[in-house]
CSV table of C-alpha atoms in Angstrom, one decimal:
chain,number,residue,atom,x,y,z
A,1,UNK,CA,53.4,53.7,3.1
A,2,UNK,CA,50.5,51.4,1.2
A,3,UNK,CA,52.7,48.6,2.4
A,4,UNK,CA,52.1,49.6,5.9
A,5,UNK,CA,48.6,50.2,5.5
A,6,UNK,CA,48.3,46.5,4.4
A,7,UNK,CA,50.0,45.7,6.9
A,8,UNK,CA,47.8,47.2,9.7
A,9,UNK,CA,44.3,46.1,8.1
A,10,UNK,CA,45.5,42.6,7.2
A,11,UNK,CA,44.8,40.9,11.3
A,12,UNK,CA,41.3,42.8,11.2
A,13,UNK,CA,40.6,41.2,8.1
A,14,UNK,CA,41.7,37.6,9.3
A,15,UNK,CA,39.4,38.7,12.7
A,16,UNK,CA,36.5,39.3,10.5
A,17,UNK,CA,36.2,36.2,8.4
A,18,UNK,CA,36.9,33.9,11.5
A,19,UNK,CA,34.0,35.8,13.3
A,20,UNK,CA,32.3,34.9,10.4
A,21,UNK,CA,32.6,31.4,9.6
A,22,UNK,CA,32.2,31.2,13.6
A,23,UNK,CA,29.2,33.0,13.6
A,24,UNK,CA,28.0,30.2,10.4
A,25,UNK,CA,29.3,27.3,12.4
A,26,UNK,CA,27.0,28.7,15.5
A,27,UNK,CA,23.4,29.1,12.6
A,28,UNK,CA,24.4,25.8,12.1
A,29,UNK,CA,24.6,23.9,15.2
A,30,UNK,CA,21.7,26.6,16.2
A,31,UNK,CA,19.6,25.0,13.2
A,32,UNK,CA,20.3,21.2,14.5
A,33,UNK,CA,19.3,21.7,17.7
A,34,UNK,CA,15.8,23.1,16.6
A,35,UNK,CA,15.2,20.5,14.2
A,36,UNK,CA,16.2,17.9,17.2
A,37,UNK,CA,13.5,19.8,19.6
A,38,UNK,CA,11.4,19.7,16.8
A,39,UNK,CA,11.5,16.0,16.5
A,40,UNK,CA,11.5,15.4,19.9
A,41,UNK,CA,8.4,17.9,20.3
A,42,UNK,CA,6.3,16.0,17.9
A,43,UNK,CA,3.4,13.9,20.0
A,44,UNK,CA,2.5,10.3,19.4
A,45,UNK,CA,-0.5,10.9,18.0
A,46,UNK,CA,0.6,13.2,15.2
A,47,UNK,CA,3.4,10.7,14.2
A,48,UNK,CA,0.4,7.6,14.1
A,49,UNK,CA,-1.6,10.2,12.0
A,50,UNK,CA,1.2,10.7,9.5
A,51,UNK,CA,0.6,8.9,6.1
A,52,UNK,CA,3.3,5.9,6.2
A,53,UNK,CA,5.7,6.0,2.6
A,54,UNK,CA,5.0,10.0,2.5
A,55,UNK,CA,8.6,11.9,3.3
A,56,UNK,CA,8.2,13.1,6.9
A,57,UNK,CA,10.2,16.8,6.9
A,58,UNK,CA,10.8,19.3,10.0
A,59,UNK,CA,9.5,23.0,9.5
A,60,UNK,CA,12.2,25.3,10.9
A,61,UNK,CA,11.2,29.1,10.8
A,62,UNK,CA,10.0,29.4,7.4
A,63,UNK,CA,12.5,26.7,5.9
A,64,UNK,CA,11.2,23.1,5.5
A,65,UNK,CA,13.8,20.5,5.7
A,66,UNK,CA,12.8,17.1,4.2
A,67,UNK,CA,13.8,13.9,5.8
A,68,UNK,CA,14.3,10.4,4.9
A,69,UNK,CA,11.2,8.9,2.8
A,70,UNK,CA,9.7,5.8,5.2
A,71,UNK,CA,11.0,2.8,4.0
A,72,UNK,CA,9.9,-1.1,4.2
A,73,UNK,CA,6.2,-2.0,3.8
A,74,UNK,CA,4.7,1.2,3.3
A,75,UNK,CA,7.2,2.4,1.0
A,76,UNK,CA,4.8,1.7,-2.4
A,77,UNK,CA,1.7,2.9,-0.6
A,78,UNK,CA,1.6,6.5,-2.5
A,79,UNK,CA,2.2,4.8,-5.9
A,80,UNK,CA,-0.3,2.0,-4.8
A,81,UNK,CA,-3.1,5.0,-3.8
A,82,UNK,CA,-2.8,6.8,-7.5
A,83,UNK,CA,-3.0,3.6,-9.6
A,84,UNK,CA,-5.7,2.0,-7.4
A,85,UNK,CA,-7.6,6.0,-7.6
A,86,UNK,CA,-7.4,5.6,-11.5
A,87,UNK,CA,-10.6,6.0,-13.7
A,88,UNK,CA,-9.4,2.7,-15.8
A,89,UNK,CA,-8.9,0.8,-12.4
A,90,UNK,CA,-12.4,2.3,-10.7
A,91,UNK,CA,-14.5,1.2,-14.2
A,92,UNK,CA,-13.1,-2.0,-13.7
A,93,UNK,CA,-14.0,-2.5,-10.7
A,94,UNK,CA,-17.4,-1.5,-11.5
A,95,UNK,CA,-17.6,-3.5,-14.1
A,96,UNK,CA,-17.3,-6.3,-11.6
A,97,UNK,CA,-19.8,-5.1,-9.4
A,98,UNK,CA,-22.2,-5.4,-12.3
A,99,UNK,CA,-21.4,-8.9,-13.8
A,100,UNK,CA,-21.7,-10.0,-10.1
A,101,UNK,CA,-25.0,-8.1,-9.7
A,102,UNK,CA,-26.2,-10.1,-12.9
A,103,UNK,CA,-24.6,-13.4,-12.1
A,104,UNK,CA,-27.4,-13.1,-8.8
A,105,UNK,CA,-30.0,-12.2,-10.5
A,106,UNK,CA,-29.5,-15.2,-13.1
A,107,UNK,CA,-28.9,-17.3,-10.0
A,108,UNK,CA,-32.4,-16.8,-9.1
A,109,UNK,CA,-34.2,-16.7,-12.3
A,110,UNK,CA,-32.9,-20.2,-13.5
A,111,UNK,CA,-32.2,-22.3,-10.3
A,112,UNK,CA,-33.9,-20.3,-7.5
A,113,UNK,CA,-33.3,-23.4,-4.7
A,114,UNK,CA,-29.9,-23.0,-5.7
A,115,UNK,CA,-29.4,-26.5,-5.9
A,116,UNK,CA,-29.6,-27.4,-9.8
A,117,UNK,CA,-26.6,-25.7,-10.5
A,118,UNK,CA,-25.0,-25.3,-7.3
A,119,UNK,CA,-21.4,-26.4,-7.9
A,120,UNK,CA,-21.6,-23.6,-10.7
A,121,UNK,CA,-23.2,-20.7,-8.8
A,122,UNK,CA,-20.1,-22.0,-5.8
A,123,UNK,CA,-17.3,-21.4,-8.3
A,124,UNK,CA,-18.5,-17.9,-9.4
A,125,UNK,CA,-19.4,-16.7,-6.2
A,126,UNK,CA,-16.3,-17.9,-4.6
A,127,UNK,CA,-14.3,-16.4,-7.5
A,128,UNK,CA,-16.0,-13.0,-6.6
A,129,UNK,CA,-15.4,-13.1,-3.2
A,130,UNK,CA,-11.7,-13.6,-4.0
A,131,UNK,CA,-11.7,-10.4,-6.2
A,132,UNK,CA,-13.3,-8.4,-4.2
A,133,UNK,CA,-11.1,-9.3,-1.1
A,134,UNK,CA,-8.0,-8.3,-2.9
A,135,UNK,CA,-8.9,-5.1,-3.9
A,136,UNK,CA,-10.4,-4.4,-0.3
A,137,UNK,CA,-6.7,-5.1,0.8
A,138,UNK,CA,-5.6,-2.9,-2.1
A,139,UNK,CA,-7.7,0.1,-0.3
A,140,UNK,CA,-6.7,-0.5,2.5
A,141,UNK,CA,-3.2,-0.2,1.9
A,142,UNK,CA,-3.1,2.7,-0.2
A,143,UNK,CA,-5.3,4.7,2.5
A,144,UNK,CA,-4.6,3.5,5.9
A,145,UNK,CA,-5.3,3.9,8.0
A,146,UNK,CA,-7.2,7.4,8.6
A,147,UNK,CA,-8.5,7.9,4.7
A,148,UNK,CA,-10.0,4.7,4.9
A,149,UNK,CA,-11.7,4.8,8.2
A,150,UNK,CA,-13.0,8.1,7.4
A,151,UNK,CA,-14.9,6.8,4.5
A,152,UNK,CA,-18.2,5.2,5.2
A,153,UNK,CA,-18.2,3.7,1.7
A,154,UNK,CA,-15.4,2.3,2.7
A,155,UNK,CA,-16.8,0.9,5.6
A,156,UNK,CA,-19.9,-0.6,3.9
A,157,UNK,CA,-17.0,-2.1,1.6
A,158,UNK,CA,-15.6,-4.2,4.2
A,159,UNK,CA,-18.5,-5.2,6.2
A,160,UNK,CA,-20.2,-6.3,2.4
A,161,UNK,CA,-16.5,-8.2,1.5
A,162,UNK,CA,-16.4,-9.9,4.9
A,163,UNK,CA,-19.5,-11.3,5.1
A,164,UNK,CA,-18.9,-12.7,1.4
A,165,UNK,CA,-15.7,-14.2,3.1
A,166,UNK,CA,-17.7,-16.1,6.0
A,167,UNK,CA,-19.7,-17.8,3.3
A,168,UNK,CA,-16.4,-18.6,1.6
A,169,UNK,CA,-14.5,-20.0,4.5
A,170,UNK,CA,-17.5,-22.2,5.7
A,171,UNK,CA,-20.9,-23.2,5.0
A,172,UNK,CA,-23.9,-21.5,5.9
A,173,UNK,CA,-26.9,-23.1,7.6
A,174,UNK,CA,-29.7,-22.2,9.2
A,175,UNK,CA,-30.8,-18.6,10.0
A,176,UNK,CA,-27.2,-17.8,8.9
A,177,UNK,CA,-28.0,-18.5,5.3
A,178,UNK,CA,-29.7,-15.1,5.5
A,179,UNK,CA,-26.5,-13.6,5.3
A,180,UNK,CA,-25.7,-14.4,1.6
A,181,UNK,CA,-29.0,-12.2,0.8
A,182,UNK,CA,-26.5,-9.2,1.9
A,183,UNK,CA,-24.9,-10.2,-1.6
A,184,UNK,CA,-27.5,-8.3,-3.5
A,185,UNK,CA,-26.5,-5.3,-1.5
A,186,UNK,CA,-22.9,-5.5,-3.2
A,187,UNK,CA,-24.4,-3.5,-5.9
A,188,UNK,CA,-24.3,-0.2,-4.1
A,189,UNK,CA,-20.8,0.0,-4.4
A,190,UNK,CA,-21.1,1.6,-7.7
A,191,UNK,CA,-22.3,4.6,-5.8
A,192,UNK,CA,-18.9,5.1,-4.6
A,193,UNK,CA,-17.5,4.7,-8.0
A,194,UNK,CA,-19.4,6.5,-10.1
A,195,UNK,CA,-19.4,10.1,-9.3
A,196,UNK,CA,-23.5,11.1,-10.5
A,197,UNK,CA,-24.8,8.0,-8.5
A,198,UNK,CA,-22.5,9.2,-5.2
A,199,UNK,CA,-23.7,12.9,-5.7
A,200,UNK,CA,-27.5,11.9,-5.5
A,201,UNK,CA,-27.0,9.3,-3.1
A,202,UNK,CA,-25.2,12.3,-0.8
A,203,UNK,CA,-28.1,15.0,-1.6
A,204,UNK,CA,-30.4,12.3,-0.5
A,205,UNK,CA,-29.1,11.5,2.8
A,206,UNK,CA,-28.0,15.8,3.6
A,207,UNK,CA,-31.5,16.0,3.0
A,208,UNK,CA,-33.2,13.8,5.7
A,209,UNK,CA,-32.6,15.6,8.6
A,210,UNK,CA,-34.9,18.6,6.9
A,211,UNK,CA,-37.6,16.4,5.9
A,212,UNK,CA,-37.8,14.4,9.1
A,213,UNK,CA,-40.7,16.9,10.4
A,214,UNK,CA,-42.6,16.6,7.7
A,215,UNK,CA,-42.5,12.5,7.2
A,216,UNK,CA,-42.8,12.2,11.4
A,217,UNK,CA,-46.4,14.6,10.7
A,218,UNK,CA,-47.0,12.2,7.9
A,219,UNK,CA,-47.2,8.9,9.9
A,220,UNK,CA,-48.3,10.7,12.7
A,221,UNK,CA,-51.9,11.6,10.7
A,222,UNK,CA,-51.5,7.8,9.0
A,223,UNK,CA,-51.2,6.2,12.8
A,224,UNK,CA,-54.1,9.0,13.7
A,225,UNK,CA,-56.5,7.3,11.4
A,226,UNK,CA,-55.5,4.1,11.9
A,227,UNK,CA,-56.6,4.2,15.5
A,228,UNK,CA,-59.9,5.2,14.2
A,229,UNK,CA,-59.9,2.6,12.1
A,230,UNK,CA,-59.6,-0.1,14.5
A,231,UNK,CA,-61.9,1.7,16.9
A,232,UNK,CA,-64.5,1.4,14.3
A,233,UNK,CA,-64.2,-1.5,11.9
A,234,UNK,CA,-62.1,-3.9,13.4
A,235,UNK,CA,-65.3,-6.6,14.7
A,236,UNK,CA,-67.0,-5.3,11.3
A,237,UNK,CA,-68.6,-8.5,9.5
A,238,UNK,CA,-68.0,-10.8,12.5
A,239,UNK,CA,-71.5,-10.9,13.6
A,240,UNK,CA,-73.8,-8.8,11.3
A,241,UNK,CA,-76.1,-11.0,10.7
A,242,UNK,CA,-77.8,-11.2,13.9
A,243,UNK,CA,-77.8,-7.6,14.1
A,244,UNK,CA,-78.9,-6.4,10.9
A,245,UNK,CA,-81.8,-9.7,10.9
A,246,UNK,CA,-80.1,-11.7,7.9
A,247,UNK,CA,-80.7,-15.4,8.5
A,248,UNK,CA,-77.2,-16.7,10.3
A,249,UNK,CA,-75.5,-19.3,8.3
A,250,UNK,CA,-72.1,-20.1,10.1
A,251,UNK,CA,-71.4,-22.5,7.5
A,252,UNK,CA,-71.8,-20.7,4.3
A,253,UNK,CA,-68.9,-18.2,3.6
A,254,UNK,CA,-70.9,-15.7,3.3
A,255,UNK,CA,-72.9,-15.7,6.1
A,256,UNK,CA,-72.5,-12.2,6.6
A,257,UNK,CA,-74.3,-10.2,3.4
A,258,UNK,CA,-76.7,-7.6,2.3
A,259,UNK,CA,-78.2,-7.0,-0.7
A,260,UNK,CA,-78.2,-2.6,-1.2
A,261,UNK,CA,-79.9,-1.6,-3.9
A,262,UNK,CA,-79.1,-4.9,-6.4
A,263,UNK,CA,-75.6,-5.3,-5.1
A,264,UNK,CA,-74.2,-7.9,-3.3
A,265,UNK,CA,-71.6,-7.8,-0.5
A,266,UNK,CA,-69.7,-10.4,1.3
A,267,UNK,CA,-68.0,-9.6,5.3
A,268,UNK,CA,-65.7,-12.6,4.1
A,269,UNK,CA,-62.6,-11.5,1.9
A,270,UNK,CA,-60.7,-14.0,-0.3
A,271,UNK,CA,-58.6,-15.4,2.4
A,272,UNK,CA,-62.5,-16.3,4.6
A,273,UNK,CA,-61.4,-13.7,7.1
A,274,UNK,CA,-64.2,-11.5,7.9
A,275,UNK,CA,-63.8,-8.1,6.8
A,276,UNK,CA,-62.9,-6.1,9.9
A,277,UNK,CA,-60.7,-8.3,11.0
A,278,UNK,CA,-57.9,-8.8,8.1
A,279,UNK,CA,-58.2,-5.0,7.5
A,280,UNK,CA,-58.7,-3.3,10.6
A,281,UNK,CA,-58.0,-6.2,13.3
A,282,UNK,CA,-55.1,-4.2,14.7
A,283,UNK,CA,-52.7,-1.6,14.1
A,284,UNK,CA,-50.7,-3.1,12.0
A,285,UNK,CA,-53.1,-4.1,9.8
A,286,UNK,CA,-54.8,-1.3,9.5
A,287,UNK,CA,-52.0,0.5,9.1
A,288,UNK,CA,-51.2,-1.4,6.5
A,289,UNK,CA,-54.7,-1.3,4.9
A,290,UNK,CA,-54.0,2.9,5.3
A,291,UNK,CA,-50.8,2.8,3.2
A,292,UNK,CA,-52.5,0.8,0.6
A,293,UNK,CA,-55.1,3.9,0.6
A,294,UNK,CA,-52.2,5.9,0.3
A,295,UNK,CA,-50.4,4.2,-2.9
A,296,UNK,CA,-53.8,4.6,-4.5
A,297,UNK,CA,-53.5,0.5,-5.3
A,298,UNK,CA,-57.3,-0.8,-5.9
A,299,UNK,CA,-58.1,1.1,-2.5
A,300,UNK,CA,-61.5,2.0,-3.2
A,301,UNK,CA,-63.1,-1.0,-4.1
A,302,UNK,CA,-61.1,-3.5,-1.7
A,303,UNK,CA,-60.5,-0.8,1.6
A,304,UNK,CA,-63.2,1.3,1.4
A,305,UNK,CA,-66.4,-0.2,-0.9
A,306,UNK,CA,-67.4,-2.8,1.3
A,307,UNK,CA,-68.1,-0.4,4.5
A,308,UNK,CA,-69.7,1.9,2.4
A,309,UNK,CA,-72.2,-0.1,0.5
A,310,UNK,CA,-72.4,-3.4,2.2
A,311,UNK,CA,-73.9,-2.1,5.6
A,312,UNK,CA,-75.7,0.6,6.6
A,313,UNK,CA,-75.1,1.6,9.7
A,314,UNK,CA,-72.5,-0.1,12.1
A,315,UNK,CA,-72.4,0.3,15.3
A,316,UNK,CA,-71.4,4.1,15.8
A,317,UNK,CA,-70.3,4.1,11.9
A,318,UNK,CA,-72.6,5.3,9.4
A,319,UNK,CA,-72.0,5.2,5.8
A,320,UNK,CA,-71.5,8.9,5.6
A,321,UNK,CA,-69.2,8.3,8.0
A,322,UNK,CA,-67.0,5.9,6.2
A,323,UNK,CA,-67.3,8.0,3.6
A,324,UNK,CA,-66.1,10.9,5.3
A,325,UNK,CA,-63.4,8.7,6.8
A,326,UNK,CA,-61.7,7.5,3.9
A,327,UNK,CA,-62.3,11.2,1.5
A,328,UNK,CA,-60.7,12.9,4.2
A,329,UNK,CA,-58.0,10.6,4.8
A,330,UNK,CA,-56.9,11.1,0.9
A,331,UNK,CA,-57.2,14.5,1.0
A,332,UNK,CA,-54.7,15.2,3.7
A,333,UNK,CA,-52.5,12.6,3.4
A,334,UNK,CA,-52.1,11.5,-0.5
A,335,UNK,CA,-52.7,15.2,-1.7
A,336,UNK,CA,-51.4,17.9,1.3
A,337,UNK,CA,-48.8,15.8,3.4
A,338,UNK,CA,-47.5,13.5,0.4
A,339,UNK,CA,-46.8,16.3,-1.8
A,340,UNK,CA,-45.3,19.0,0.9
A,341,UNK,CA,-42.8,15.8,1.9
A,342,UNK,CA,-41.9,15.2,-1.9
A,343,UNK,CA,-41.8,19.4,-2.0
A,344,UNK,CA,-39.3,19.3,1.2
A,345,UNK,CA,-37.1,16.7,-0.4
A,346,UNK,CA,-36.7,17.9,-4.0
A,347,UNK,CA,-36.0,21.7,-2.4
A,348,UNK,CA,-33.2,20.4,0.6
A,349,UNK,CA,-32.2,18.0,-2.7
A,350,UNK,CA,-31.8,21.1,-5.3
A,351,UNK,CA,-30.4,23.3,-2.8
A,352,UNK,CA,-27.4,20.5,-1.6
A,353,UNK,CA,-26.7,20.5,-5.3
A,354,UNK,CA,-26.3,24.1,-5.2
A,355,UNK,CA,-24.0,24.0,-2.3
A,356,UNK,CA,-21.7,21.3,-4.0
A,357,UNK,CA,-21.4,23.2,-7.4
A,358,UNK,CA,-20.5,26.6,-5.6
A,359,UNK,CA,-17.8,24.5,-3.6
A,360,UNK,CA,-16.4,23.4,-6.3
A,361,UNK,CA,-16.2,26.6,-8.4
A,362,UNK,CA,-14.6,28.1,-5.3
A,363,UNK,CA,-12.1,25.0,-5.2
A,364,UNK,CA,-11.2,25.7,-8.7
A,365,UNK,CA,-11.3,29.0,-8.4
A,366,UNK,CA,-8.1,29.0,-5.8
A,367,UNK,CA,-6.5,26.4,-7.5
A,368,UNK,CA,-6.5,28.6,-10.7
């Protein structure tokens, strides 16, 4: 009877395990043709985008199936990007930077024509040139193409490294000789080497855009008061002394002077310009002459002395005036609009920090 039984059950069985390994045959060919659509699917742009020597893999359902690893040229680019990202390799590079730096600044403290030592300063600037082209081409290889486009400190990089290479393939003359003062620039590399120099240089430039209102009132008042100041002074000292009844001398230097209570005034400055005219002869200047007011450098008795007590009335000017002039121009500009810029700056500054310190606790935070 069990023999029987056997018997009968036995084809069902052999039924059920060829349904089976039919049915796994089927998954299979199933799971092919998915990863062949897949492939197929994938658009140009996402296959440029892919980072070449990184093992490309399909994602089938929620199984990821790794392909080939990218072979030839790019197949060292991954172990290229973690030695060339190294601490070791990034301080020497620095290192570099600085000797280079100082090898300038030598250049034009002992032989500022260039010329005394030239075959010297030739070699070592060449030999820097060389260095810094290879590891260019070292960054660019380990991050191409995307990672290193995306960086403008790699950018500045190359446009610093290939200007060094013009003046290395041929000589410079002429207005082109100003491109080797783009050499001094090579210094700001270090900012994208050293992490606290790259952190303030990045506060610094998230902050402009919130103090641009208050600079762009700033130079507005400076620009204000420096139309004033041409309106009023710029012809000051040219002809005073037919109008204020001072014999005219047009040879003597000073032929423009009064004597105020014991003191002695020329309209000549050191440079025989008159006065009014190589402080307030046009915007610029006075512009100029307003800035200086502004840095607080020797302002009151080179800008603003010799209107005060030289003359006493100009014109439409009168000494209190002048006086009113320049007193209200340092009041709003050196002490209210100076200090709510440097206020602006230090807060957009502070808080950017802020900002960068709670994204990276968070970034740690999901790592842990």
């Amino acid at each position: 009877r069990t023999a029987k039984r056997l018997r009968r059950t036995m084809p069902a069985i052999a039924s059920g395990a060829a349904s089976s390994s039919k049915a796994r045959k089927e998954e299979k060919r199933t799971h092919a043709a998915a990863l062949s659509a897949g492939d197929r699917g994938a658009s140009k742009k996402d296959l440029c985008s892919a980072v070449p020597g990184a093992s490309r893999s399909a994602k089938v359902g929620d199984s990821e199936v790794p392909a080939e690893p990218v072979t030839g040229f790019w197949k060292n680019q991954i172990a290229m990007r973690d030695w060339y990202n190294k601490p070791n390799v990034q301080f020497f590079i620095a290192a570099l930077i600085i000797i280079n730096f100082m090898t300038n600044i030598l250049e034009k403290e002992l032989d500022p024509s260039g010329e005394k030592y030239k075959k010297t300063w030739r070699v070592l600037e060449h030999a820097f040139n060389a260095v810094f082209l290879i590891e260019l081409l070292i960054n660019m290889y380990a991050h191409w193409r995307k990672m290193f486009w995306a960086s403008s400190w790699n950018v500045f990089d190359f446009i610093v490294v290939c200007v060094g290479c013009v003046g290395f393939v041929v000589e410079l003359a002429g207005p082109l000789k100003l491109l080797r003062t783009l050499r001094a620039f090579r210094v700001f590399r270090l900012f994208k080497r050293i992490k606290s120099l790259n952190m303030i240089i990045v506060m610094i430039v998230s902050a402009i855009p919130g103090v641009s209102n208050a600079f762009l009132v700033m130079v507005l008042c400076i620009s204000i008061y420096a139309l004033i100041g041409v309106e009023f002074y710029y012809q000051f000292g040219t002809d005073n002394a037919t109008e204020l009844g001072f014999p005219e001398d047009p040879d003597s230097p000073q032929c423009g002077y009064a004597n105020v209570e014991g003191v002695m005034v020329s309209s000549v400055s050191a440079r025989q310009i008159c006065y009014g005219s190589e402080y307030y002869g046009t915007f610029t200047r006075a512009w100029f002459s307003l800035f200086q007011v502004l840095t607080g450098e020797s302002w009151a008795e080179v800008v603003a002395r010799p209107i005060i007590f030289g003359w006493e009335d100009y014109g439409p000017v009168s000494v209190f005036i002048s006086a009113l002039y320049f007193i209200s121009f340092v009041l709003v500009n050196s002490f209210i609009l100076f200090n709510v810029f440097v206020a602006v700056l230090l807060d957009k500054v502070v808080s950017g920090g802020e900002e960068d310190e709670g994204a990276e606790g968070a970034e740690g935070a999901d790592v842990a």
